[in-house]
Amino acid sequence: MTTTTSHTPESEQPAEGGPVTRPSRLIHTESTTEIPVHLLFRDGPDPAPVPLRPAVVARRQGTGEQPRLRRPVPDRSGTLPRVDPDLVERPARVLPGVVGVLAGVCGAAGCVATAWWTGALPPLAAGAAGLPPAPGTAGTGPAQWAAYAGAGALALFGFGGLARGRTGRAWVLGLFGRYRGTVRRTGLLWVNPLLLRRRVDVRLRHWRSEPMPAADRGGMALRVVVTVVWRVRDTARATLGVEDHETYLRQCVEAALLRLPVEAPGAGQATMDAVCEALTRQVASDTAPVGLEVFAVRPVRVEYAPEVAAAMHRRRIAALDARHRASVLSSVVDSVEDTVTRLTVRGLVELDDYERKALVKDLTVAFCAGRGEPMP
């Protein structure tokens, strides 16, 4: 049920016998809304709570388009990208080197036998090889070319796949862009010559950096030289997970120095050990996803940046001078007090306040002059 109340001013009433005209709207966008009657006579003390609706991003007027809800955006700040979890080091399939040698020798012998068969082998070479004279000139036909190709391919595969594995070295094998395994074995091996080999050093390595920018707890600019003890733990991720794992390690060390405060020159050994431990944890956590294992990151030289080195040197000299003056003044005051106390306690002199002050002044000047220090 709805009620519609309208009031038309006298000036807008239609004239008798004239056409009915609708008054013009003062606001072009005004609209009429029907109000239920029971809401007009409601006398409740507190209005009913209005349910909240989700936030609306945008709505086009007059198009009937439904509102679009705002989707929450996940916060990914402070998280490192993960390397492919399937990219994990696994041993590659290789054969002993003897197999490659035998295959190469058989291929070479097949080439010699085919040349003897076609009559292309000279008699002297055939006699040196222990072969009887050729029965005749057979010529080079399809069968001979097939024998040449098979024997040559066998020789190439046999000798081309030979490799020597060394301690502390590894090969990362790949075929057409896919990871095929890692070879950590030593000695003479045979590896498929079609596979791409990438040599990786898996020994314990020691790297000394160039001066890197850093800051202390007060924000003062520093230059720090660090040594990093590390090694490649997962060759697959270190080689295929990043473009250059050594460059990645250097950038992680630079980021850790900028993120963590480093103690200024002259700090104690315990403080430097705490800084070393914090740097090691930070760099190890950053490089673990790419297969690197970091054992220690230790600052070996800490100095102020060139733009603040002169000012900090003057400040340090002033602090040392003030400390020295304070120690000298303390010793002079102790000596004067001891001298005046002994003179008065033993009864050698009787002094009033004025004479005591004069004696203290004279003794202070004498002791400072004897130490070669100016009066403070």
mmCIF file of C-alpha atoms in Angstrom:
data_model
loop_
_atom_site.group_PDB
_atom_site.id
_atom_site.type_symbol
_atom_site.label_atom_id
_atom_site.label_comp_id
_atom_site.label_asym_id
_atom_site.label_seq_id
_atom_site.Cartn_x
_atom_site.Cartn_y
_atom_site.Cartn_z
ATOM 1 C CA MET A 1 0.000 0.000 0.000
ATOM 2 C CA THR A 2 1.375 3.373 -0.944
ATOM 3 C CA THR A 3 0.251 6.918 -0.471
ATOM 4 C CA THR A 4 0.901 9.696 -2.852
ATOM 5 C CA THR A 5 0.450 13.225 -1.652
ATOM 6 C CA SER A 6 0.860 16.046 -4.038
ATOM 7 C CA HIS A 7 0.425 19.779 -3.660
ATOM 8 C CA THR A 8 0.196 22.072 -6.599
ATOM 9 C CA PRO A 9 0.604 25.811 -6.104
ATOM 10 C CA GLU A 10 -2.245 28.056 -7.183
ATOM 11 C CA SER A 11 -0.035 29.594 -9.843
ATOM 12 C CA GLU A 12 0.334 26.167 -11.413
ATOM 13 C CA GLN A 13 -3.366 25.139 -11.304
ATOM 14 C CA PRO A 14 -4.779 24.644 -14.814
ATOM 15 C CA ALA A 15 -7.163 27.276 -16.032
ATOM 16 C CA GLU A 16 -10.783 26.393 -16.566
ATOM 17 C CA GLY A 17 -11.251 24.930 -19.958
ATOM 18 C CA GLY A 18 -7.535 25.051 -20.708
ATOM 19 C CA PRO A 19 -5.140 22.147 -21.290
ATOM 20 C CA VAL A 20 -3.444 20.504 -18.329
ATOM 21 C CA THR A 21 0.286 21.261 -18.338
ATOM 22 C CA ARG A 22 2.906 19.479 -16.191
ATOM 23 C CA PRO A 23 5.208 21.752 -14.233
ATOM 24 C CA SER A 24 8.849 21.704 -15.314
ATOM 25 C CA ARG A 25 11.366 20.059 -12.954
ATOM 26 C CA LEU A 26 13.830 22.252 -11.228
ATOM 27 C CA ILE A 27 16.333 19.345 -10.982
ATOM 28 C CA HIS A 28 16.611 17.279 -14.132
ATOM 29 C CA THR A 29 17.867 14.170 -12.349
ATOM 30 C CA GLU A 30 15.135 14.039 -9.681
ATOM 31 C CA SER A 31 13.154 10.813 -9.272
ATOM 32 C CA THR A 32 10.128 9.666 -7.281
ATOM 33 C CA THR A 33 10.394 6.883 -4.708
ATOM 34 C CA GLU A 34 7.503 4.987 -3.152
ATOM 35 C CA ILE A 35 7.612 4.797 0.636
ATOM 36 C CA PRO A 36 5.782 2.006 2.533
ATOM 37 C CA VAL A 37 3.053 3.318 4.839
ATOM 38 C CA HIS A 38 4.160 1.320 7.873
ATOM 39 C CA LEU A 39 7.518 3.129 7.846
ATOM 40 C CA LEU A 40 5.822 6.516 8.038
ATOM 41 C CA PHE A 41 4.096 5.674 11.347
ATOM 42 C CA ARG A 42 6.918 3.731 12.972
ATOM 43 C CA ASP A 43 7.708 5.075 16.434
ATOM 44 C CA GLY A 44 10.560 2.835 17.471
ATOM 45 C CA PRO A 45 13.215 4.542 19.637
ATOM 46 C CA ASP A 46 16.187 3.099 17.736
ATOM 47 C CA PRO A 47 16.329 2.523 14.013
ATOM 48 C CA ALA A 48 17.108 -0.943 12.756
ATOM 49 C CA PRO A 49 20.768 -1.460 11.863
ATOM 50 C CA VAL A 50 21.534 -1.168 8.206
ATOM 51 C CA PRO A 51 23.590 -4.101 6.884
ATOM 52 C CA LEU A 52 26.884 -3.112 5.304
ATOM 53 C CA ARG A 53 27.516 -4.024 1.713
ATOM 54 C CA PRO A 54 30.830 -4.880 0.099
ATOM 55 C CA ALA A 55 32.786 -2.013 -1.380
ATOM 56 C CA VAL A 56 31.917 -1.294 -5.002
ATOM 57 C CA VAL A 57 34.704 -0.440 -7.405
ATOM 58 C CA ALA A 58 32.577 1.262 -10.044
ATOM 59 C CA ARG A 59 29.068 1.231 -11.507
ATOM 60 C CA ARG A 60 27.898 2.775 -14.737
ATOM 61 C CA GLN A 61 24.716 4.770 -14.360
ATOM 62 C CA GLY A 62 21.837 3.660 -16.528
ATOM 63 C CA THR A 63 23.564 0.595 -18.005
ATOM 64 C CA GLY A 64 22.252 -2.029 -15.574
ATOM 65 C CA GLU A 65 25.777 -3.316 -14.988
ATOM 66 C CA GLN A 66 26.196 -5.238 -11.770
ATOM 67 C CA PRO A 67 28.745 -3.884 -9.275
ATOM 68 C CA ARG A 68 32.136 -5.531 -9.182
ATOM 69 C CA LEU A 69 33.524 -6.481 -5.793
ATOM 70 C CA ARG A 70 37.084 -5.552 -4.896
ATOM 71 C CA ARG A 71 39.290 -8.622 -4.761
ATOM 72 C CA PRO A 72 41.949 -8.767 -2.072
ATOM 73 C CA VAL A 73 45.487 -8.494 -3.411
ATOM 74 C CA PRO A 74 47.931 -10.903 -1.732
ATOM 75 C CA ASP A 75 50.856 -9.228 -0.004
ATOM 76 C CA ARG A 76 54.052 -10.578 -1.485
ATOM 77 C CA SER A 77 56.441 -8.032 -0.064
ATOM 78 C CA GLY A 78 59.532 -9.467 1.565
ATOM 79 C CA THR A 79 59.251 -12.902 -0.077
ATOM 80 C CA LEU A 80 61.803 -14.293 -2.493
ATOM 81 C CA PRO A 81 60.756 -16.040 -5.705
ATOM 82 C CA ARG A 82 61.001 -19.804 -5.509
ATOM 83 C CA VAL A 83 62.995 -21.911 -7.921
ATOM 84 C CA ASP A 84 61.270 -24.731 -9.779
ATOM 85 C CA PRO A 85 60.745 -27.473 -7.136
ATOM 86 C CA ASP A 86 61.289 -30.178 -9.761
ATOM 87 C CA LEU A 87 64.761 -28.830 -10.496
ATOM 88 C CA VAL A 88 66.758 -30.956 -8.048
ATOM 89 C CA GLU A 89 70.161 -32.497 -8.597
ATOM 90 C CA ARG A 90 70.118 -36.172 -9.544
ATOM 91 C CA PRO A 91 72.864 -38.485 -10.808
ATOM 92 C CA ALA A 92 73.206 -38.853 -14.561
ATOM 93 C CA ARG A 93 73.551 -42.171 -16.401
ATOM 94 C CA VAL A 94 77.137 -42.669 -17.548
ATOM 95 C CA LEU A 95 79.210 -45.688 -18.503
ATOM 96 C CA PRO A 96 82.770 -46.628 -17.668
ATOM 97 C CA GLY A 97 85.379 -45.253 -20.014
ATOM 98 C CA VAL A 98 86.375 -48.743 -21.155
ATOM 99 C CA VAL A 99 83.077 -49.033 -23.022
ATOM 100 C CA GLY A 100 83.813 -45.892 -24.987
ATOM 101 C CA VAL A 101 87.342 -47.035 -25.810
ATOM 102 C CA LEU A 102 86.122 -50.422 -27.064
ATOM 103 C CA ALA A 103 83.389 -48.785 -29.153
ATOM 104 C CA GLY A 104 85.880 -46.381 -30.701
ATOM 105 C CA VAL A 105 88.358 -49.136 -31.501
ATOM 106 C CA CYS A 106 85.618 -51.245 -33.073
ATOM 107 C CA GLY A 107 84.492 -48.301 -35.183
ATOM 108 C CA ALA A 108 88.030 -47.603 -36.363
ATOM 109 C CA ALA A 109 88.551 -51.289 -37.181
ATOM 110 C CA GLY A 110 85.266 -51.273 -39.127
ATOM 111 C CA CYS A 111 86.460 -48.305 -41.195
ATOM 112 C CA VAL A 112 89.730 -50.125 -42.021
ATOM 113 C CA ALA A 113 87.864 -53.315 -42.924
ATOM 114 C CA THR A 114 85.494 -51.384 -45.195
ATOM 115 C CA ALA A 115 88.418 -49.709 -46.938
ATOM 116 C CA TRP A 116 90.035 -53.134 -47.490
ATOM 117 C CA TRP A 117 86.717 -54.429 -48.797
ATOM 118 C CA THR A 118 86.402 -51.653 -51.343
ATOM 119 C CA GLY A 119 90.035 -52.005 -52.350
ATOM 120 C CA ALA A 120 90.896 -48.484 -51.216
ATOM 121 C CA LEU A 121 93.424 -49.763 -48.678
ATOM 122 C CA PRO A 122 96.990 -49.845 -50.073
ATOM 123 C CA PRO A 123 98.710 -53.248 -50.065
ATOM 124 C CA LEU A 124 101.446 -52.039 -47.743
ATOM 125 C CA ALA A 125 98.895 -50.789 -45.199
ATOM 126 C CA ALA A 126 96.946 -54.032 -45.504
ATOM 127 C CA GLY A 127 100.097 -56.036 -44.881
ATOM 128 C CA ALA A 128 100.975 -53.891 -41.879
ATOM 129 C CA ALA A 129 97.463 -54.428 -40.527
ATOM 130 C CA GLY A 130 97.778 -58.199 -41.029
ATOM 131 C CA LEU A 131 95.059 -58.364 -43.672
ATOM 132 C CA PRO A 132 95.321 -60.650 -46.720
ATOM 133 C CA PRO A 133 95.357 -59.042 -50.152
ATOM 134 C CA ALA A 134 92.027 -57.758 -51.326
ATOM 135 C CA PRO A 135 90.104 -60.291 -53.445
ATOM 136 C CA GLY A 136 89.367 -57.612 -56.010
ATOM 137 C CA THR A 137 88.128 -54.122 -56.537
ATOM 138 C CA ALA A 138 84.547 -54.102 -55.374
ATOM 139 C CA GLY A 139 84.066 -50.358 -55.817
ATOM 140 C CA THR A 140 82.093 -48.014 -53.592
ATOM 141 C CA GLY A 141 78.423 -48.832 -53.633
ATOM 142 C CA PRO A 142 75.504 -48.288 -51.237
ATOM 143 C CA ALA A 143 76.569 -51.179 -49.033
ATOM 144 C CA GLN A 144 80.108 -49.838 -48.730
ATOM 145 C CA TRP A 145 78.855 -46.322 -47.901
ATOM 146 C CA ALA A 146 76.533 -47.740 -45.261
ATOM 147 C CA ALA A 147 79.427 -49.655 -43.725
ATOM 148 C CA TYR A 148 81.564 -46.512 -43.731
ATOM 149 C CA ALA A 149 78.791 -44.497 -42.039
ATOM 150 C CA GLY A 150 78.106 -47.108 -39.372
ATOM 151 C CA ALA A 151 81.759 -47.657 -38.510
ATOM 152 C CA GLY A 152 82.502 -43.911 -38.494
ATOM 153 C CA ALA A 153 79.501 -43.138 -36.276
ATOM 154 C CA LEU A 154 80.537 -45.867 -33.858
ATOM 155 C CA ALA A 155 84.084 -44.493 -33.699
ATOM 156 C CA LEU A 156 82.870 -40.923 -33.179
ATOM 157 C CA PHE A 157 80.428 -41.916 -30.456
ATOM 158 C CA GLY A 158 83.007 -44.066 -28.727
ATOM 159 C CA PHE A 159 85.882 -41.579 -28.683
ATOM 160 C CA GLY A 160 83.718 -38.419 -28.541
ATOM 161 C CA GLY A 161 81.971 -39.466 -25.339
ATOM 162 C CA LEU A 162 85.133 -40.069 -23.331
ATOM 163 C CA ALA A 163 85.553 -37.710 -20.368
ATOM 164 C CA ARG A 164 87.730 -37.527 -17.290
ATOM 165 C CA GLY A 165 86.054 -36.820 -13.971
ATOM 166 C CA ARG A 166 88.053 -34.926 -11.362
ATOM 167 C CA THR A 167 87.642 -34.536 -7.627
ATOM 168 C CA GLY A 168 85.818 -31.317 -6.792
ATOM 169 C CA ARG A 169 84.415 -30.956 -10.311
ATOM 170 C CA ALA A 170 81.028 -31.887 -11.682
ATOM 171 C CA TRP A 171 79.211 -31.826 -15.008
ATOM 172 C CA VAL A 172 75.631 -30.698 -15.446
ATOM 173 C CA LEU A 173 74.172 -32.487 -18.469
ATOM 174 C CA GLY A 174 71.348 -31.206 -20.627
ATOM 175 C CA LEU A 175 69.647 -32.213 -23.861
ATOM 176 C CA PHE A 176 67.566 -29.773 -25.900
ATOM 177 C CA GLY A 177 67.181 -27.461 -22.906
ATOM 178 C CA ARG A 178 66.171 -30.183 -20.437
ATOM 179 C CA TYR A 179 68.142 -31.215 -17.377
ATOM 180 C CA ARG A 180 69.464 -34.777 -17.665
ATOM 181 C CA GLY A 181 71.496 -35.183 -14.478
ATOM 182 C CA THR A 182 74.805 -34.380 -12.823
ATOM 183 C CA VAL A 183 78.060 -36.334 -12.993
ATOM 184 C CA ARG A 184 80.171 -36.239 -9.813
ATOM 185 C CA ARG A 185 82.157 -39.432 -10.475
ATOM 186 C CA THR A 186 85.905 -39.439 -11.010
ATOM 187 C CA GLY A 187 88.094 -41.300 -13.469
ATOM 188 C CA LEU A 188 87.587 -42.165 -17.132
ATOM 189 C CA LEU A 189 83.903 -42.071 -18.064
ATOM 190 C CA TRP A 190 81.782 -42.258 -21.159
ATOM 191 C CA VAL A 191 79.056 -39.636 -21.488
ATOM 192 C CA ASN A 192 76.617 -39.374 -24.347
ATOM 193 C CA PRO A 193 78.281 -36.907 -26.757
ATOM 194 C CA LEU A 194 74.890 -35.458 -27.723
ATOM 195 C CA LEU A 195 74.426 -34.056 -24.218
ATOM 196 C CA LEU A 196 75.521 -30.517 -23.409
ATOM 197 C CA ARG A 197 78.080 -30.452 -20.580
ATOM 198 C CA ARG A 198 78.520 -27.596 -18.106
ATOM 199 C CA ARG A 199 81.451 -27.811 -15.735
ATOM 200 C CA VAL A 200 80.728 -26.719 -12.153
ATOM 201 C CA ASP A 201 83.234 -26.292 -9.322
ATOM 202 C CA VAL A 202 81.805 -27.973 -6.192
ATOM 203 C CA ARG A 203 84.817 -27.455 -3.941
ATOM 204 C CA LEU A 204 84.812 -25.298 -0.822
ATOM 205 C CA ARG A 205 85.574 -21.813 -2.082
ATOM 206 C CA HIS A 206 86.812 -18.629 -0.443
ATOM 207 C CA TRP A 207 85.836 -15.262 -1.924
ATOM 208 C CA ARG A 208 87.159 -11.871 -0.838
ATOM 209 C CA SER A 209 85.002 -8.973 -1.978
ATOM 210 C CA GLU A 210 85.904 -5.482 -3.042
ATOM 211 C CA PRO A 211 84.895 -2.565 -0.739
ATOM 212 C CA MET A 212 81.093 -2.542 -0.501
ATOM 213 C CA PRO A 213 78.803 0.196 0.852
ATOM 214 C CA ALA A 214 77.319 -0.311 4.322
ATOM 215 C CA ALA A 215 76.107 1.709 7.306
ATOM 216 C CA ASP A 216 76.444 1.544 11.076
ATOM 217 C CA ARG A 217 73.632 1.791 13.626
ATOM 218 C CA GLY A 218 73.719 5.565 13.454
ATOM 219 C CA GLY A 219 73.419 5.636 9.664
ATOM 220 C CA MET A 220 77.056 6.621 9.039
ATOM 221 C CA ALA A 221 78.351 5.515 5.626
ATOM 222 C CA LEU A 222 80.991 2.756 5.712
ATOM 223 C CA ARG A 223 83.076 0.707 3.299
ATOM 224 C CA VAL A 224 83.342 -2.984 4.205
ATOM 225 C CA VAL A 225 85.478 -5.776 2.761
ATOM 226 C CA VAL A 226 84.106 -9.239 3.567
ATOM 227 C CA THR A 227 85.258 -12.802 3.025
ATOM 228 C CA VAL A 228 82.684 -15.455 2.151
ATOM 229 C CA VAL A 229 83.215 -19.196 2.571
ATOM 230 C CA TRP A 230 80.763 -21.084 0.375
ATOM 231 C CA ARG A 231 80.267 -23.985 -2.024
ATOM 232 C CA VAL A 232 77.760 -25.299 -4.568
ATOM 233 C CA ARG A 233 75.451 -27.797 -2.892
ATOM 234 C CA ASP A 234 72.896 -28.360 -5.693
ATOM 235 C CA THR A 235 74.511 -28.099 -9.131
ATOM 236 C CA ALA A 236 71.188 -28.184 -10.999
ATOM 237 C CA ARG A 237 69.755 -25.143 -9.246
ATOM 238 C CA ALA A 238 73.043 -23.256 -9.191
ATOM 239 C CA THR A 239 73.515 -23.695 -12.943
ATOM 240 C CA LEU A 240 69.964 -23.640 -14.291
ATOM 241 C CA GLY A 241 68.100 -21.750 -11.551
ATOM 242 C CA VAL A 242 70.017 -18.475 -12.051
ATOM 243 C CA GLU A 243 72.076 -17.041 -14.866
ATOM 244 C CA ASP A 244 75.309 -16.795 -12.844
ATOM 245 C CA HIS A 245 75.404 -18.095 -9.286
ATOM 246 C CA GLU A 246 78.615 -16.201 -8.425
ATOM 247 C CA THR A 247 77.043 -12.887 -9.420
ATOM 248 C CA TYR A 248 73.924 -13.823 -7.463
ATOM 249 C CA LEU A 249 76.030 -14.531 -4.369
ATOM 250 C CA ARG A 250 77.807 -11.172 -4.657
ATOM 251 C CA GLN A 251 74.493 -9.319 -4.962
ATOM 252 C CA CYS A 252 73.092 -11.154 -1.931
ATOM 253 C CA VAL A 253 76.124 -10.079 0.120
ATOM 254 C CA GLU A 254 75.675 -6.453 -0.982
ATOM 255 C CA ALA A 255 71.974 -6.552 -0.065
ATOM 256 C CA ALA A 256 72.740 -8.032 3.369
ATOM 257 C CA LEU A 257 75.311 -5.298 4.097
ATOM 258 C CA LEU A 258 72.761 -2.623 3.228
ATOM 259 C CA ARG A 259 70.028 -4.316 5.259
ATOM 260 C CA LEU A 260 71.954 -5.100 8.450
ATOM 261 C CA PRO A 261 73.955 -2.510 10.434
ATOM 262 C CA VAL A 262 77.712 -2.991 10.664
ATOM 263 C CA GLU A 263 79.721 -1.790 13.634
ATOM 264 C CA ALA A 264 82.009 1.184 13.105
ATOM 265 C CA PRO A 265 85.814 0.765 13.150
ATOM 266 C CA GLY A 266 87.169 0.031 16.601
ATOM 267 C CA ALA A 267 84.324 -2.192 17.800
ATOM 268 C CA GLY A 268 85.039 -5.127 20.093
ATOM 269 C CA GLN A 269 85.516 -8.724 19.069
ATOM 270 C CA ALA A 270 82.209 -9.844 20.563
ATOM 271 C CA THR A 271 80.335 -7.213 18.559
ATOM 272 C CA MET A 272 82.043 -8.222 15.315
ATOM 273 C CA ASP A 273 81.212 -11.876 15.984
ATOM 274 C CA ALA A 274 77.533 -10.957 16.355
ATOM 275 C CA VAL A 275 77.648 -8.994 13.081
ATOM 276 C CA CYS A 276 79.331 -11.951 11.340
ATOM 277 C CA GLU A 277 76.662 -14.354 12.592
ATOM 278 C CA ALA A 278 73.815 -12.090 11.452
ATOM 279 C CA LEU A 279 75.355 -11.612 7.999
ATOM 280 C CA THR A 280 75.924 -15.353 7.623
ATOM 281 C CA ARG A 281 72.310 -16.189 8.472
ATOM 282 C CA GLN A 282 70.944 -13.575 6.088
ATOM 283 C CA VAL A 283 73.125 -14.537 3.107
ATOM 284 C CA ALA A 284 72.612 -18.267 3.696
ATOM 285 C CA SER A 285 68.821 -17.863 3.678
ATOM 286 C CA ASP A 286 68.941 -15.794 0.464
ATOM 287 C CA THR A 287 71.201 -18.203 -1.431
ATOM 288 C CA ALA A 288 69.707 -21.514 -0.241
ATOM 289 C CA PRO A 289 66.927 -21.568 -2.916
ATOM 290 C CA VAL A 290 69.531 -21.569 -5.712
ATOM 291 C CA GLY A 291 71.607 -24.441 -4.325
ATOM 292 C CA LEU A 292 74.414 -22.477 -2.636
ATOM 293 C CA GLU A 293 75.645 -23.236 0.876
ATOM 294 C CA VAL A 294 77.240 -20.347 2.788
ATOM 295 C CA PHE A 295 79.323 -21.150 5.863
ATOM 296 C CA ALA A 296 80.661 -17.729 6.939
ATOM 297 C CA VAL A 297 80.438 -14.065 5.940
ATOM 298 C CA ARG A 298 83.063 -12.192 7.950
ATOM 299 C CA PRO A 299 84.020 -8.487 7.636
ATOM 300 C CA VAL A 300 87.811 -8.236 7.468
ATOM 301 C CA ARG A 301 88.141 -4.470 6.968
ATOM 302 C CA VAL A 302 85.731 -1.750 8.031
ATOM 303 C CA GLU A 303 86.425 1.889 7.306
ATOM 304 C CA TYR A 304 84.467 5.069 6.838
ATOM 305 C CA ALA A 305 83.360 6.170 3.397
ATOM 306 C CA PRO A 306 85.626 8.743 1.671
ATOM 307 C CA GLU A 307 83.036 11.511 2.004
ATOM 308 C CA VAL A 308 82.932 11.222 5.815
ATOM 309 C CA ALA A 309 86.372 9.782 6.553
ATOM 310 C CA ALA A 310 88.064 13.163 7.250
ATOM 311 C CA ALA A 311 85.276 14.379 9.542
ATOM 312 C CA MET A 312 85.162 11.112 11.482
ATOM 313 C CA HIS A 313 88.959 11.140 11.847
ATOM 314 C CA ARG A 314 88.851 14.615 13.396
ATOM 315 C CA ARG A 315 85.999 13.547 15.653
ATOM 316 C CA ARG A 316 87.884 10.479 16.792
ATOM 317 C CA ILE A 317 91.052 12.508 17.513
ATOM 318 C CA ALA A 318 89.000 15.004 19.514
ATOM 319 C CA ALA A 319 87.390 12.223 21.533
ATOM 320 C CA LEU A 320 90.785 10.663 22.314
ATOM 321 C CA ASP A 321 92.193 14.055 23.336
ATOM 322 C CA ALA A 322 89.234 14.753 25.617
ATOM 323 C CA ARG A 323 89.615 11.341 27.222
ATOM 324 C CA HIS A 324 93.310 11.927 27.787
ATOM 325 C CA ARG A 325 92.701 15.343 29.339
ATOM 326 C CA ALA A 326 90.057 13.898 31.657
ATOM 327 C CA SER A 327 92.422 11.173 32.866
ATOM 328 C CA VAL A 328 95.257 13.680 33.442
ATOM 329 C CA LEU A 329 92.970 16.053 35.339
ATOM 330 C CA SER A 330 91.695 13.218 37.533
ATOM 331 C CA SER A 331 95.240 12.190 38.456
ATOM 332 C CA VAL A 332 96.257 15.809 39.198
ATOM 333 C CA VAL A 333 93.231 16.370 41.448
ATOM 334 C CA ASP A 334 93.938 13.123 43.312
ATOM 335 C CA SER A 335 97.584 14.150 43.827
ATOM 336 C CA VAL A 336 96.656 17.637 45.108
ATOM 337 C CA GLU A 337 94.052 16.215 47.479
ATOM 338 C CA ASP A 338 96.497 13.674 48.860
ATOM 339 C CA THR A 339 99.193 16.331 49.370
ATOM 340 C CA VAL A 340 96.931 18.819 51.163
ATOM 341 C CA THR A 341 95.427 16.074 53.333
ATOM 342 C CA ARG A 342 98.858 14.834 54.469
ATOM 343 C CA LEU A 343 100.070 18.355 55.268
ATOM 344 C CA THR A 344 97.060 19.183 57.402
ATOM 345 C CA VAL A 345 96.696 15.795 59.108
ATOM 346 C CA ARG A 346 100.337 15.680 60.216
ATOM 347 C CA GLY A 347 100.147 19.255 61.528
ATOM 348 C CA LEU A 348 102.899 20.571 59.329
ATOM 349 C CA VAL A 349 100.874 23.639 58.354
ATOM 350 C CA GLU A 350 97.774 25.358 59.636
ATOM 351 C CA LEU A 351 95.682 26.794 56.828
ATOM 352 C CA ASP A 352 92.536 28.808 56.710
ATOM 353 C CA ASP A 353 90.135 28.745 53.762
ATOM 354 C CA TYR A 354 91.962 31.410 51.772
ATOM 355 C CA GLU A 355 95.389 29.818 52.271
ATOM 356 C CA ARG A 356 93.962 26.344 51.454
ATOM 357 C CA LYS A 357 92.565 27.623 48.147
ATOM 358 C CA ALA A 358 95.846 29.296 47.255
ATOM 359 C CA LEU A 359 97.804 26.121 48.088
ATOM 360 C CA VAL A 360 95.472 23.982 46.007
ATOM 361 C CA LYS A 361 95.845 26.367 43.052
ATOM 362 C CA ASP A 362 99.641 26.439 43.301
ATOM 363 C CA LEU A 363 99.889 22.649 43.572
ATOM 364 C CA THR A 364 97.569 22.152 40.585
ATOM 365 C CA VAL A 365 99.660 24.493 38.429
ATOM 366 C CA ALA A 366 102.863 22.759 39.523
ATOM 367 C CA PHE A 367 101.588 19.238 38.833
ATOM 368 C CA CYS A 368 100.165 20.210 35.413
ATOM 369 C CA ALA A 369 103.424 21.929 34.478
ATOM 370 C CA GLY A 370 105.348 18.850 35.557
ATOM 371 C CA ARG A 371 103.207 16.622 33.341
ATOM 372 C CA GLY A 372 103.589 18.964 30.369
ATOM 373 C CA GLU A 373 99.819 19.599 30.137
ATOM 374 C CA PRO A 374 98.233 23.060 29.796
ATOM 375 C CA MET A 375 95.811 24.208 32.466
ATOM 376 C CA PRO A 376 92.221 23.169 31.686
#
